[in-house]
Short mmCIF file of C-alpha atoms and ligand atoms in Angstrom, two decimals:
data_model
loop_
_atom_site.label_atom_id
_atom_site.label_comp_id
_atom_site.label_asym_id
_atom_site.label_seq_id
_atom_site.Cartn_x
_atom_site.Cartn_y
_atom_site.Cartn_z
CA MET A 140 -0.29 -26.65 3.13
CA SER A 141 -3.09 -27.73 5.56
CA THR A 142 -2.00 -30.73 7.66
CA GLN A 143 -5.32 -31.54 8.89
CA PRO A 144 -7.67 -33.74 6.73
CA THR A 145 -10.65 -31.69 6.08
CA PRO A 146 -14.09 -33.16 5.62
CA GLN A 147 -15.77 -32.90 2.31
CA PHE A 148 -18.39 -30.23 1.67
CA ASP A 149 -20.45 -29.08 -1.23
CA ALA A 150 -19.49 -25.68 -2.48
CA VAL A 151 -23.14 -25.05 -3.26
CA ASP A 152 -24.23 -25.77 0.29
CA ILE A 153 -21.68 -23.20 1.65
CA ILE A 154 -22.62 -20.61 -0.98
CA ARG A 155 -26.47 -21.07 0.10
CA ALA A 156 -25.51 -20.90 3.77
CA LYS A 157 -23.88 -17.45 3.42
CA ARG A 158 -26.55 -16.14 1.06
CA ASP A 159 -29.11 -17.15 3.77
CA LYS A 160 -26.96 -15.13 6.43
CA ARG A 161 -25.79 -18.23 8.30
CA THR A 162 -22.45 -18.26 10.12
CA LEU A 163 -19.92 -20.60 8.40
CA THR A 164 -18.10 -23.14 10.53
CA THR A 165 -14.42 -23.56 10.80
CA ASP A 166 -14.52 -26.60 8.75
CA GLU A 167 -16.61 -25.12 5.98
CA ILE A 168 -14.10 -22.29 5.77
CA ASN A 169 -11.14 -24.39 5.88
CA TRP A 170 -12.39 -26.66 3.25
CA VAL A 171 -13.58 -24.06 0.75
CA ILE A 172 -10.32 -22.16 0.88
CA GLN A 173 -8.15 -25.15 0.39
CA ALA A 174 -10.53 -26.59 -2.24
CA TYR A 175 -10.55 -23.31 -4.11
CA THR A 176 -6.60 -23.18 -3.99
CA ASP A 177 -6.54 -26.77 -5.37
CA GLY A 178 -8.94 -26.02 -8.15
CA VAL A 179 -11.78 -28.28 -6.73
CA VAL A 180 -14.02 -25.21 -6.19
CA ALA A 181 -14.63 -23.40 -9.37
CA ASP A 182 -14.02 -19.58 -9.92
CA TYR A 183 -17.80 -19.15 -10.58
CA GLN A 184 -18.67 -20.77 -7.11
CA MET A 185 -16.00 -18.63 -5.21
CA ALA A 186 -17.27 -15.70 -7.12
CA ALA A 187 -20.83 -16.28 -5.81
CA LEU A 188 -19.54 -16.95 -2.26
CA ASN A 189 -17.58 -13.66 -2.23
CA MET A 190 -20.59 -11.76 -3.41
CA ALA A 191 -22.66 -13.40 -0.60
CA ILE A 192 -19.94 -12.26 1.78
CA LEU A 193 -19.93 -8.75 0.46
CA LEU A 194 -23.66 -8.43 0.86
CA ASN A 195 -24.14 -10.32 4.19
CA GLY A 196 -20.74 -9.80 6.03
CA MET A 197 -19.00 -12.17 8.26
CA THR A 198 -18.46 -12.58 12.14
CA ARG A 199 -15.14 -11.67 13.65
CA ALA A 200 -14.56 -15.30 14.14
CA GLU A 201 -15.44 -16.25 10.52
CA ILE A 202 -12.84 -13.57 9.39
CA SER A 203 -10.25 -14.97 11.54
CA THR A 204 -10.85 -18.58 10.44
CA TRP A 205 -10.88 -17.34 6.74
CA THR A 206 -7.50 -15.45 7.18
CA HIS A 207 -5.76 -18.59 8.89
CA ALA A 208 -7.02 -20.74 6.17
CA MET A 209 -5.45 -18.38 3.54
CA ILE A 210 -2.18 -18.46 5.64
CA GLU A 211 -2.26 -22.20 5.90
CA SER A 212 -2.63 -22.36 1.87
CA GLY A 213 1.29 -21.51 1.64
CA GLU A 214 4.50 -20.98 3.48
CA ARG A 215 5.21 -18.81 6.66
CA MET A 216 8.50 -16.94 6.97
CA ASP A 217 10.34 -16.91 10.38
CA PHE A 218 12.59 -14.08 11.43
CA SER A 219 12.93 -15.20 15.02
CA ALA A 220 16.84 -16.10 14.32
CA LEU A 221 17.45 -12.43 13.53
CA ARG A 222 19.46 -10.36 16.05
CA PHE A 223 16.80 -7.40 15.82
CA PRO A 224 13.22 -7.41 16.40
CA THR A 225 10.98 -6.79 13.30
CA SER A 226 8.39 -4.31 12.39
CA ASP A 227 6.46 -3.68 9.09
CA LYS A 228 4.11 -1.12 7.77
CA HIS A 229 1.20 -1.66 5.25
CA SER A 230 -0.67 1.10 3.50
CA THR A 231 -4.01 0.42 2.03
CA GLY A 232 -2.83 2.52 -0.95
CA GLY A 233 -2.94 6.06 -1.97
CA VAL A 234 -1.82 8.80 -4.48
CA GLY A 235 1.84 9.95 -3.96
CA ASP A 236 2.23 7.31 -1.14
CA LYS A 237 6.00 6.87 -1.15
CA ILE A 238 6.30 6.54 2.60
CA THR A 239 7.78 3.05 2.48
CA LEU A 240 10.95 4.34 0.87
CA PRO A 241 12.19 6.78 3.56
CA LEU A 242 10.51 4.84 6.33
CA ALA A 243 12.13 1.36 6.05
CA PRO A 244 15.79 2.71 6.25
CA LEU A 245 14.62 5.30 8.96
CA VAL A 246 13.34 2.48 11.21
CA ALA A 247 16.51 0.29 10.49
CA VAL A 248 18.65 3.10 12.00
CA PHE A 249 17.26 2.20 15.34
CA ASP A 250 18.15 -1.57 15.15
CA VAL A 251 14.73 -2.66 14.20
CA ALA A 252 14.52 -4.75 11.13
CA VAL A 253 11.99 -4.05 8.45
CA PRO A 254 10.98 -6.95 6.10
CA GLN A 255 8.88 -5.13 3.50
CA LEU A 256 7.16 -7.40 1.05
CA SER A 257 5.61 -5.10 -1.48
CA GLY A 258 3.65 -5.13 -4.83
CA ARG A 259 3.24 -3.48 -7.98
CA GLY A 260 0.75 -0.82 -8.68
CA LEU A 261 -2.58 -1.50 -10.34
CA GLY A 262 -5.05 1.20 -11.19
CA HIS A 263 -4.61 4.74 -10.08
CA THR A 264 -2.27 3.96 -6.89
CA GLY A 265 1.30 3.38 -7.50
CA GLY A 266 3.38 0.26 -6.57
CA THR A 267 6.48 0.44 -4.24
CA LEU A 268 8.40 -1.91 -6.55
CA ASP A 269 7.66 0.05 -9.63
CA LYS A 270 8.95 3.13 -7.87
CA LEU A 271 12.23 1.35 -6.82
CA GLU A 272 12.76 -0.11 -10.37
CA SER A 273 13.29 3.27 -11.50
CA ILE A 274 16.74 3.16 -9.85
CA ARG A 275 19.32 1.69 -12.22
CA GLY A 276 20.06 -2.04 -11.62
CA TRP A 277 17.76 -2.52 -8.46
CA ARG A 278 16.39 -5.96 -8.01
CA ALA A 279 12.88 -6.72 -6.62
CA ALA A 280 13.30 -10.48 -6.50
CA LEU A 281 15.20 -11.89 -3.73
CA THR A 282 15.54 -15.43 -2.27
CA ASN A 283 14.56 -15.97 1.23
CA GLU A 284 18.22 -16.46 2.06
CA GLU A 285 19.15 -13.15 0.52
CA MET A 286 16.35 -11.44 2.29
CA MET A 287 17.48 -12.73 5.67
CA ARG A 288 21.05 -11.83 5.03
CA GLN A 289 20.12 -8.24 4.11
CA LEU A 290 17.84 -8.03 7.16
CA ASP A 291 20.86 -9.06 9.38
CA THR A 292 23.49 -6.68 7.70
CA VAL A 293 21.43 -3.61 6.56
CA GLY A 294 18.23 -4.06 8.66
CA ALA A 295 15.90 -3.14 5.94
CA VAL A 296 14.62 -4.89 2.79
CA ILE A 297 11.88 -3.95 0.36
CA CYS A 298 11.33 -6.73 -1.99
CA GLN A 299 8.85 -8.67 -3.99
CA ALA A 300 6.58 -11.11 -2.21
CA GLY A 301 7.34 -14.74 -3.17
CA SER A 302 4.58 -16.68 -4.89
CA GLY A 303 4.54 -19.20 -1.82
CA LEU A 304 3.06 -16.56 0.55
CA ALA A 305 -0.75 -16.90 0.99
CA PRO A 306 -1.41 -18.37 -2.49
CA ALA A 307 -5.14 -18.69 -1.98
CA ASP A 308 -5.24 -14.81 -1.68
CA ARG A 309 -3.36 -14.46 -4.91
CA LYS A 310 -5.98 -16.43 -6.72
CA LEU A 311 -8.85 -14.84 -4.73
CA TYR A 312 -7.82 -11.39 -5.34
CA ALA A 313 -7.59 -11.74 -8.96
CA LEU A 314 -11.08 -13.18 -8.96
CA ARG A 315 -12.48 -10.41 -6.73
CA ASP A 316 -10.76 -7.83 -9.03
CA VAL A 317 -13.14 -8.80 -12.00
CA THR A 318 -16.26 -9.63 -10.09
CA GLY A 319 -16.95 -6.51 -8.23
CA THR A 320 -16.22 -8.06 -4.80
CA VAL A 321 -12.94 -6.12 -3.85
CA GLU A 322 -14.74 -3.76 -1.57
CA ALA A 323 -15.99 -6.30 0.90
CA ILE A 324 -14.33 -5.39 4.30
CA PRO A 325 -13.85 -9.10 5.50
CA LEU A 326 -12.30 -10.03 2.26
CA ILE A 327 -9.94 -6.88 2.25
CA ALA A 328 -8.85 -7.33 5.89
CA SER A 329 -8.38 -11.07 5.36
CA SER A 330 -6.21 -10.54 2.20
CA ILE A 331 -3.95 -8.06 3.61
CA MET A 332 -3.56 -9.60 7.08
CA SER A 333 -3.00 -13.18 5.75
CA LYS A 334 0.11 -11.78 3.74
CA LYS A 335 1.43 -9.85 6.75
CA ILE A 336 0.96 -12.67 9.19
CA ALA A 337 2.44 -15.24 6.84
CA GLU A 338 5.33 -12.82 6.38
CA GLY A 339 6.29 -13.28 9.98
CA THR A 340 6.75 -9.75 11.15
CA GLY A 341 6.59 -9.23 14.95
CA SER A 342 4.78 -6.01 14.79
CA LEU A 343 2.83 -4.15 12.28
CA VAL A 344 1.54 -0.70 11.70
CA LEU A 345 -1.25 -0.23 9.30
CA ASP A 346 -1.76 3.07 7.35
CA VAL A 347 -5.39 3.05 6.41
CA LYS A 348 -6.11 5.64 4.02
CA VAL A 349 -9.54 7.61 3.81
CA GLY A 350 -10.68 9.94 1.02
CA SER A 351 -11.25 10.32 -2.63
CA GLY A 352 -7.66 8.71 -3.55
CA ALA A 353 -8.22 5.75 -1.08
CA PHE A 354 -9.83 2.36 -1.33
CA MET A 355 -12.07 3.54 1.39
CA LYS A 356 -13.79 6.87 0.52
CA ASP A 357 -15.71 7.01 3.76
CA GLU A 358 -14.32 7.36 7.28
CA ALA A 359 -16.84 4.99 8.94
CA ASN A 360 -15.83 2.17 6.46
CA ALA A 361 -12.11 2.98 6.83
CA ARG A 362 -12.47 2.74 10.67
CA GLU A 363 -14.22 -0.78 10.47
CA LEU A 364 -11.52 -1.92 8.16
CA ALA A 365 -8.70 -0.67 10.53
CA ARG A 366 -10.49 -2.19 13.52
CA THR A 367 -10.96 -5.63 11.81
CA MET A 368 -7.25 -5.75 10.67
CA VAL A 369 -5.90 -4.72 14.15
CA ASP A 370 -8.11 -7.51 15.62
CA LEU A 371 -6.67 -9.97 13.26
CA GLY A 372 -3.24 -9.03 13.76
CA LYS A 373 -3.40 -9.14 17.67
CA ASP A 374 -5.32 -12.53 17.52
CA ALA A 375 -2.37 -13.94 15.45
CA GLY A 376 0.28 -12.66 18.15
CA VAL A 377 1.39 -9.60 15.96
CA ASN A 378 1.62 -6.35 17.93
CA THR A 379 -0.71 -4.36 15.44
CA VAL A 380 -1.86 -0.64 15.31
CA ALA A 381 -3.62 1.41 12.58
CA LEU A 382 -3.33 5.12 11.72
CA LEU A 383 -6.34 6.46 9.89
CA THR A 384 -4.85 8.93 7.44
CA ASN A 385 -6.14 11.57 5.00
CA MET A 386 -6.00 10.83 1.29
CA ASN A 387 -8.31 13.43 -0.21
CA THR A 388 -5.22 15.06 -1.65
CA PRO A 389 -1.88 13.54 -2.91
CA LEU A 390 0.79 13.08 -0.38
CA GLY A 391 3.71 15.25 -0.94
CA LEU A 392 4.47 17.04 -4.23
CA THR A 393 5.17 14.23 -6.66
CA VAL A 394 3.16 11.32 -8.20
CA GLY A 395 4.82 8.84 -10.48
CA ASN A 396 7.76 6.29 -10.05
CA ALA A 397 11.07 8.11 -10.54
CA LEU A 398 9.51 11.43 -9.44
CA GLU A 399 8.58 9.84 -6.06
CA VAL A 400 11.98 8.21 -5.51
CA ARG A 401 13.56 11.74 -6.01
CA GLU A 402 11.27 13.16 -3.35
CA SER A 403 11.97 10.25 -0.90
CA ILE A 404 15.65 10.98 -1.36
CA GLU A 405 14.91 14.65 -0.57
CA VAL A 406 13.30 13.38 2.72
CA LEU A 407 16.27 11.19 3.50
CA ALA A 408 18.44 14.27 2.99
CA GLY A 409 16.59 16.14 5.70
CA GLY A 410 14.31 18.12 3.29
CA GLY A 411 11.12 17.15 1.45
CA PRO A 412 7.46 18.27 1.86
CA SER A 413 6.33 18.44 5.60
CA ASP A 414 3.23 16.10 5.05
CA VAL A 415 5.67 13.32 3.77
CA VAL A 416 8.07 13.88 6.57
CA ASP A 417 5.38 14.11 9.25
CA LEU A 418 3.74 10.86 8.17
CA THR A 419 7.07 8.97 7.83
CA VAL A 420 8.11 10.10 11.33
CA ALA A 421 4.74 9.30 12.90
CA LEU A 422 4.82 5.78 11.32
CA ALA A 423 8.43 5.22 12.36
CA VAL A 424 7.57 6.16 16.02
CA GLU A 425 4.71 3.63 15.88
CA MET A 426 6.84 0.90 14.16
CA LEU A 427 9.63 1.31 16.81
CA ALA A 428 7.17 1.29 19.67
CA GLY A 429 5.43 -1.83 18.35
CA ALA A 430 9.03 -3.50 18.39
CA GLY A 431 9.51 -2.25 22.05
CA LYS A 432 11.65 0.67 21.38
CA HIS A 433 10.03 3.98 22.68
CA ILE A 434 11.92 6.59 20.79
CA GLY A 435 10.66 10.13 20.68
CA GLU A 436 9.64 12.00 17.51
CA ASP A 437 12.53 14.41 17.75
CA GLU A 438 15.00 11.66 18.03
CA VAL A 439 13.48 9.97 14.82
CA ARG A 440 13.53 13.25 13.02
CA ALA A 441 17.16 13.78 13.76
CA ALA A 442 18.09 10.52 11.86
CA LEU A 443 16.55 12.15 8.76
CA SER A 444 18.49 15.33 9.17
CA ASP A 445 21.85 14.00 10.17
CA GLY A 446 22.24 11.37 7.23
CA ARG A 447 21.87 8.22 9.35
CA ALA A 448 18.64 7.31 7.43
CA MET A 449 20.32 8.23 4.15
CA ASP A 450 23.25 5.81 4.91
CA LYS A 451 20.91 3.04 5.57
CA TRP A 452 18.97 3.76 2.29
CA ARG A 453 22.05 3.76 0.26
CA ALA A 454 23.22 0.41 1.96
CA MET A 455 19.64 -0.94 1.27
CA ILE A 456 19.64 0.02 -2.54
CA ALA A 457 23.31 -1.07 -3.09
CA ALA A 458 22.37 -4.56 -1.42
CA GLN A 459 19.85 -5.02 -4.19
CA ASP A 460 22.28 -3.96 -6.90
CA GLY A 461 20.93 -0.60 -7.28
CA ASP A 462 23.16 2.24 -8.43
CA ASN A 463 22.67 5.02 -5.86
CA ASP A 464 24.74 7.44 -7.94
CA ALA A 465 22.95 6.94 -11.29
CA PRO A 466 20.75 9.68 -12.47
CA LEU A 467 16.88 9.02 -12.17
CA PRO A 468 15.14 8.68 -15.45
CA VAL A 469 13.33 11.86 -16.51
CA ALA A 470 10.33 11.79 -19.05
CA GLN A 471 10.95 13.15 -22.45
CA GLU A 472 8.10 15.67 -22.56
CA GLN A 473 6.66 17.95 -20.07
CA GLN A 474 3.47 20.17 -19.97
CA GLN A 475 2.44 22.69 -17.32
CA ILE A 476 -0.86 23.52 -16.17
CA LEU A 477 -1.32 27.20 -15.03
CA ALA A 478 -3.50 28.77 -12.42
CA PRO A 479 -6.69 30.32 -14.18
CA GLU A 480 -7.06 33.09 -11.59
CA THR A 481 -5.43 34.65 -8.72
CA GLY A 482 -6.50 33.22 -5.14
CA VAL A 483 -5.87 30.21 -2.83
CA LEU A 484 -5.87 26.56 -3.91
CA ALA A 485 -8.91 25.36 -2.14
CA SER A 486 -8.77 21.60 -3.19
CA LEU A 487 -6.66 19.24 -5.20
CA ASP A 488 -8.33 15.87 -5.67
CA ALA A 489 -6.18 12.77 -5.01
CA TYR A 490 -8.21 10.41 -7.21
CA ASP A 491 -8.03 12.66 -10.38
CA ILE A 492 -4.39 13.24 -9.81
CA GLY A 493 -3.82 9.56 -9.43
CA VAL A 494 -5.67 8.73 -12.67
CA ALA A 495 -4.20 11.57 -14.61
CA SER A 496 -0.63 10.24 -13.62
CA TRP A 497 -1.71 6.63 -14.66
CA ARG A 498 -2.99 7.96 -17.97
CA LEU A 499 0.45 9.60 -18.52
CA GLY A 500 2.04 6.13 -18.19
CA ALA A 501 3.03 5.95 -14.59
CA GLY A 502 0.58 3.01 -13.96
CA ARG A 503 -0.63 0.07 -15.49
CA ALA A 504 -4.25 -1.21 -16.79
CA ARG A 505 -3.30 -5.04 -16.63
CA LYS A 506 -0.85 -6.81 -14.36
CA ASP A 507 1.85 -7.38 -16.83
CA ASP A 508 1.78 -3.92 -18.49
CA PRO A 509 5.06 -1.80 -18.42
CA VAL A 510 5.29 1.44 -16.72
CA GLN A 511 7.18 4.55 -17.57
CA ALA A 512 9.69 5.33 -14.91
CA GLY A 513 9.65 9.09 -15.71
CA ALA A 514 5.91 9.57 -16.12
CA GLY A 515 3.71 11.32 -13.48
CA ILE A 516 2.82 14.60 -12.05
CA GLU A 517 4.91 17.31 -10.08
CA LEU A 518 2.67 19.54 -8.01
CA HIS A 519 3.88 23.29 -7.41
CA VAL A 520 1.34 23.90 -4.91
CA LYS A 521 -0.89 22.21 -2.39
CA PRO A 522 -4.20 23.07 -0.91
CA GLY A 523 -4.21 26.24 1.22
CA ASP A 524 -1.18 27.78 -0.95
CA HIS A 525 -1.78 31.40 -2.56
CA VAL A 526 -1.55 31.14 -6.32
CA THR A 527 -1.22 34.04 -8.73
CA GLN A 528 -2.86 33.88 -12.34
CA GLY A 529 -0.59 32.18 -14.75
CA GLN A 530 1.60 30.61 -12.15
CA PRO A 531 2.32 26.82 -12.71
CA VAL A 532 0.06 24.70 -10.42
CA MET A 533 1.55 21.36 -11.78
CA THR A 534 3.76 19.81 -14.39
CA LEU A 535 2.79 16.61 -16.30
CA HIS A 536 5.40 14.26 -17.41
CA THR A 537 5.42 11.64 -20.00
CA ASP A 538 7.66 9.71 -22.74
CA THR A 539 4.53 9.64 -24.98
CA PRO A 540 3.02 12.86 -25.74
CA GLU A 541 -0.10 11.55 -27.17
CA ARG A 542 -1.12 10.78 -23.72
CA PHE A 543 -1.30 14.51 -22.77
CA PRO A 544 -4.90 15.22 -23.88
CA ARG A 545 -6.66 12.68 -21.69
CA ALA A 546 -4.52 13.18 -18.70
CA LEU A 547 -4.94 17.17 -19.13
CA GLU A 548 -8.65 16.76 -18.98
CA LEU A 549 -8.66 15.27 -15.59
CA ALA A 550 -5.61 17.22 -14.22
CA GLN A 551 -7.21 20.63 -15.33
CA SER A 552 -10.41 19.82 -13.39
CA SER A 553 -8.61 18.27 -10.37
CA PHE A 554 -8.23 21.66 -8.39
CA GLU A 555 -10.22 24.77 -7.47
CA VAL A 556 -8.89 28.21 -6.83
CA SER A 557 -10.91 30.43 -4.56
CA ALA A 558 -10.82 33.90 -3.22
CA GLN A 559 -10.16 32.83 0.14
CA ALA A 560 -8.57 29.94 2.17
CA PRO A 561 -10.76 26.89 3.20
CA ALA A 562 -12.12 27.28 6.63
CA HIS A 563 -10.15 24.21 7.93
CA ALA A 564 -6.86 22.85 6.87
CA GLN A 565 -7.14 19.14 6.24
CA GLN A 566 -5.80 17.03 9.23
CA LEU A 567 -3.10 14.33 7.99
CA ILE A 568 -3.60 11.89 10.72
CA LEU A 569 -7.21 11.48 11.70
CA ASP A 570 -7.03 8.82 14.31
CA ARG A 571 -5.03 5.88 15.83
CA ILE A 572 -6.68 2.47 16.35
CA SER A 573 -5.05 -0.03 18.69
N1 URA B 796 -4.82 -4.98 -0.91
C1 URA B 796 -4.72 -6.42 -0.74
O1 URA B 796 -3.63 -6.90 -0.63
N2 URA B 796 -5.85 -7.01 -0.63
C2 URA B 796 -7.09 -6.41 -0.89
O2 URA B 796 -8.11 -6.96 -0.73
C3 URA B 796 -7.12 -5.04 -0.97
C4 URA B 796 -6.00 -4.44 -1.04
#
């Protein structure tokens, strides 16, 4: 909670100021965030202010003040008593993005602690907690003490963010979601960074996704978002870098909760699809460097193939009551989509696959909807692969077959087969912003 008494303002004056493109003062921003958290500023007033911010933008100083006001609305965690440095990763969200699962235990192998406070999926991108909940017994909610203990003993924890962290953001994000103001870069950057700074990590790697399956469809906007977040992190004393990564096609070969856990375990066993392995290793190298450990890519890769990362994973899952040896749920019904002709898979659209998987029951439409652990899509080929007419391109999984027609409609039009390979293979990591 803010300790400084803040002067009184009128919400309408602040809305008018931003509507007329004036820079808001520190006092105005501190007041409006606190007053909104306390219920003094109404939802319709904050909605109008958000829209003015979306249309007219904010200066770097305004974004920084806005972020700090959100941090001050709640508690801050402190990991300084840990015997290891801390490093965290945040992805802006994509289809088949299960990287957190192998990444957290992999980084912990090298004595850097990973405090991953994660969320659930909404819309076409999956949520890390939903994925892990497909493991029998696994518990997302930990107390702060449990989290600290696990960071000290295992070195990695993936759990639900407590409600005390940046409560202003919780309220603001729900409002933005229903008022067409999610896409404002100052609001996205402050929303993500307020939670990460309040979480107390020493260093942070941002995976900013670009492409059809990402928030940011366009590279220039993704770049601006990355730059804004890196600056906010650095200003707050968090060693922050961002990788700009491709999200035009799903990551790996699985989309859906238990399917993605299965693939993550394959990566931890030294196998798995090359794009998932490459991105996991690249992010691990960055997270370790951010925490002061300059470890080469080959050494990091070795921890996946020699079982050290798997040992950490099993310890991390067991510490949260997950049964490592229980079989993962499998959906009751499957349906294959076959290649309509022989050729090369020219494209496979991440957004269409994400929405089709969501229609199969892997995701939720409203915040409290249940998800099906086994639902989703298993891909048998990726862009650039040769296909023969009649060969399976993907398998759809669900417990509720009445969902097949609407999912098939999208999945069938999500890919193209052409006579020859695309001129350029898509690059996975587009840039690094520090
Ligand atoms: N994720 C967040 O936490 N906040 C946003 O505004 C967008 C994505």
